[in-house]
Short mmCIF file of C-alpha atoms in Angstrom, two decimals:
data_model
loop_
_atom_site.label_atom_id
_atom_site.label_comp_id
_atom_site.label_asym_id
_atom_site.label_seq_id
_atom_site.Cartn_x
_atom_site.Cartn_y
_atom_site.Cartn_z
CA MET A 1 148.22 21.57 100.85
CA ASN A 2 151.62 21.59 102.58
CA TYR A 3 151.95 17.83 102.23
CA MET A 4 151.15 18.08 98.53
CA LYS A 5 153.87 20.69 98.12
CA VAL A 6 156.33 18.32 99.83
CA VAL A 7 155.41 15.60 97.31
CA GLU A 8 155.82 18.07 94.42
CA MET A 9 159.27 19.05 95.70
CA ASP A 10 160.42 15.52 96.61
CA SER A 11 158.38 12.62 95.24
CA SER A 12 160.59 10.13 97.10
CA ARG A 13 159.00 11.16 100.42
CA THR A 14 156.56 8.23 100.34
CA GLU A 15 155.46 8.70 103.95
CA VAL A 16 153.77 11.90 102.78
CA TYR A 17 151.66 9.94 100.25
CA ASP A 18 150.47 7.86 103.18
CA MET A 19 149.57 10.96 105.21
CA ILE A 20 147.67 12.53 102.32
CA GLY A 21 145.91 9.25 101.51
CA ARG A 22 144.87 8.83 105.13
CA MET A 23 143.54 12.40 105.33
CA TYR A 24 141.40 11.82 102.25
CA TYR A 25 140.30 8.45 103.60
CA ASP A 26 139.30 9.94 106.96
CA GLY A 27 137.50 12.71 105.06
CA LYS A 28 135.57 10.03 103.13
CA ASP A 29 137.03 11.05 99.77
CA TYR A 30 137.90 7.49 98.86
CA ALA A 31 138.78 8.15 95.22
CA LYS A 32 141.42 10.70 96.26
CA ALA A 33 142.68 8.39 99.01
CA LEU A 34 143.15 5.65 96.40
CA GLU A 35 145.02 8.05 94.16
CA TYR A 36 147.65 8.70 96.83
CA TYR A 37 147.90 5.12 98.10
CA ASN A 38 148.33 3.91 94.54
CA GLN A 39 151.08 6.47 93.97
CA LYS A 40 152.78 5.31 97.16
CA ILE A 41 152.75 1.62 96.28
CA LEU A 42 154.34 2.39 92.92
CA LYS A 43 157.35 3.81 94.75
CA VAL A 44 157.83 1.47 97.75
CA GLU A 45 156.89 -2.03 98.87
CA PRO A 46 153.24 -1.84 100.01
CA THR A 47 152.39 -2.58 103.63
CA ASN A 48 149.46 -4.43 105.10
CA GLN A 49 148.08 -1.03 106.11
CA ASP A 50 148.31 0.26 102.53
CA TYR A 51 146.28 -2.69 101.26
CA PHE A 52 143.81 -2.23 104.14
CA PHE A 53 143.05 1.37 103.12
CA ILE A 54 143.02 0.51 99.41
CA GLY A 55 140.64 -2.40 100.04
CA ASN A 56 138.32 -0.40 102.28
CA SER A 57 138.23 2.49 99.82
CA HIS A 58 137.29 0.16 96.97
CA MET A 59 134.71 -1.57 99.16
CA VAL A 60 132.99 1.72 100.06
CA MET A 61 132.98 2.66 96.38
CA LYS A 62 131.48 -0.79 95.58
CA ASN A 63 134.48 -1.82 93.49
CA TYR A 64 134.24 -5.27 95.02
CA ALA A 65 136.62 -7.12 92.72
CA LEU A 66 139.36 -4.55 93.41
CA ALA A 67 138.55 -4.59 97.12
CA ASP A 68 138.87 -8.39 97.12
CA SER A 69 142.23 -8.15 95.38
CA ALA A 70 143.53 -5.70 98.00
CA TYR A 71 142.21 -7.82 100.88
CA ARG A 72 143.79 -10.92 99.35
CA LYS A 73 147.08 -9.10 99.94
CA VAL A 74 146.03 -8.22 103.51
CA ASN A 75 145.38 -11.92 104.17
CA GLU A 76 148.70 -12.94 102.57
CA LEU A 77 150.69 -10.44 104.62
CA ASN A 78 148.86 -11.14 107.88
CA PRO A 79 147.08 -14.52 107.73
CA THR A 80 146.02 -14.40 111.40
CA TYR A 81 144.27 -11.02 111.10
CA ALA A 82 140.70 -12.23 111.65
CA ALA A 83 139.08 -8.95 110.61
CA GLY A 84 140.81 -9.27 107.23
CA TRP A 85 139.13 -12.62 106.62
CA TYR A 86 135.77 -11.24 107.79
CA THR A 87 136.06 -8.26 105.46
CA ARG A 88 136.97 -10.52 102.58
CA ALA A 89 133.87 -12.61 103.37
CA ARG A 90 131.70 -9.48 103.24
CA ILE A 91 133.26 -8.47 99.93
CA ASN A 92 132.64 -11.92 98.46
CA THR A 93 129.05 -11.87 99.69
CA ALA A 94 128.65 -8.70 97.61
CA LEU A 95 130.28 -10.48 94.66
CA ASP A 96 127.79 -13.37 94.84
CA THR A 97 125.59 -13.59 91.77
CA ALA A 98 122.77 -15.89 90.76
CA ASP A 99 125.19 -18.28 89.08
CA LYS A 100 128.09 -17.81 91.53
CA LYS A 101 126.76 -18.25 95.05
CA SER A 102 128.52 -18.82 98.33
CA MET A 103 131.85 -17.30 97.36
CA ALA A 104 132.18 -15.99 100.92
CA LYS A 105 131.97 -19.40 102.61
CA PRO A 106 135.72 -20.18 102.89
CA PHE A 107 136.42 -16.68 104.23
CA TYR A 108 133.74 -16.91 106.92
CA GLU A 109 135.10 -20.33 107.88
CA LYS A 110 138.65 -18.96 108.21
CA PHE A 111 137.34 -16.01 110.25
CA LEU A 112 135.59 -18.42 112.62
CA GLU A 113 138.68 -20.63 112.84
CA LEU A 114 140.62 -17.60 114.08
CA THR A 115 137.97 -16.13 116.40
CA GLU A 116 136.13 -19.05 118.00
CA PRO A 117 139.03 -20.16 120.25
CA THR A 118 138.95 -16.80 122.06
CA LEU A 119 135.30 -15.90 121.58
CA ASP A 120 134.59 -15.78 125.31
CA LYS A 121 137.07 -12.86 125.58
CA ALA A 122 135.98 -11.10 122.36
CA ASP A 123 134.48 -7.63 122.22
CA GLN A 124 130.90 -7.07 121.10
CA ARG A 125 131.89 -6.08 117.57
CA THR A 126 133.70 -9.40 117.07
CA LYS A 127 130.74 -11.30 118.52
CA THR A 128 128.40 -9.46 116.13
CA ASN A 129 130.66 -10.45 113.22
CA VAL A 130 130.70 -14.06 114.45
CA ILE A 131 126.89 -14.05 114.52
CA ALA A 132 126.87 -12.78 110.92
CA ALA A 133 129.28 -15.56 109.93
CA TYR A 134 127.11 -18.19 111.63
CA ALA A 135 124.03 -16.78 109.86
CA TYR A 136 125.72 -16.94 106.47
CA LEU A 137 126.96 -20.50 107.00
CA GLY A 138 123.63 -21.66 108.45
CA GLU A 139 121.83 -20.26 105.42
CA TYR A 140 124.44 -21.83 103.14
CA TYR A 141 123.72 -25.31 104.51
CA VAL A 142 119.96 -24.79 104.13
CA ASN A 143 119.75 -23.02 100.77
CA HIS A 144 122.96 -23.10 98.77
CA ILE A 145 123.87 -26.72 98.34
CA GLU A 146 122.12 -29.31 96.23
CA THR A 147 120.96 -31.35 99.21
CA PRO A 148 120.46 -29.22 102.34
CA ASP A 149 122.50 -30.29 105.36
CA LEU A 150 120.03 -29.41 108.08
CA PRO A 151 122.07 -30.80 110.99
CA LYS A 152 125.04 -28.63 109.94
CA ALA A 153 122.79 -25.59 109.50
CA LEU A 154 121.22 -26.22 112.89
CA GLU A 155 124.69 -26.32 114.45
CA TYR A 156 125.40 -22.77 113.19
CA PHE A 157 121.99 -21.43 114.21
CA LYS A 158 122.38 -22.87 117.72
CA LYS A 159 125.76 -21.17 117.99
CA MET A 160 124.02 -17.94 117.02
CA GLU A 161 121.44 -18.51 119.73
CA THR A 162 124.19 -18.96 122.32
CA LEU A 163 125.57 -15.51 121.43
CA ASP A 164 122.18 -13.83 121.04
CA PRO A 165 119.70 -15.76 123.24
CA ALA A 166 117.01 -13.05 123.12
CA ASN A 167 116.73 -13.09 119.31
CA GLU A 168 113.32 -14.55 118.50
CA ASP A 169 114.11 -14.91 114.78
CA ILE A 170 116.94 -17.30 115.59
CA LYS A 171 114.66 -19.32 117.88
CA THR A 172 112.04 -19.51 115.12
CA THR A 173 114.64 -20.61 112.56
CA ILE A 174 115.88 -23.34 114.89
CA LYS A 175 112.34 -24.51 115.59
CA ASN A 176 111.56 -24.65 111.86
CA ILE A 177 114.66 -26.74 111.14
CA GLU A 178 114.13 -29.14 114.03
#
């Protein structure tokens, strides 16, 4: 309430919009968070962090096209932020339709380009995201192109197996492709 009074008294205090937006975001009131982040970006040059919270809020609310637009800005402002590319891939997976498949492919590929060189030092969350990227790309080369590229699909599934050797589903998939 105090922050809102500050904004009422002095709308140029844009850092307060950020604080209010973040409080709503952390409280899972994404529509209200968007309201304050959108007010902020009308007054000052948006930051990567602003687009991050705007994109995540839209994603949670299933406004995937708007989330993709915000994450496009995240990627433009910070092109080496691997999690930004991964999130954009997830958003585009949600945007896939029967007639528009595999929109996420270039984003998963960029994510892997950024993460694979340091994968041996990555935390478990990153490794889990890499496995999801490999799964998507493996499935893409089996199911989403006119002529399946089984050797390419197998390459991705074997990379998955390296990261998750106990997963029997991956072993079965590999066996079925071979």
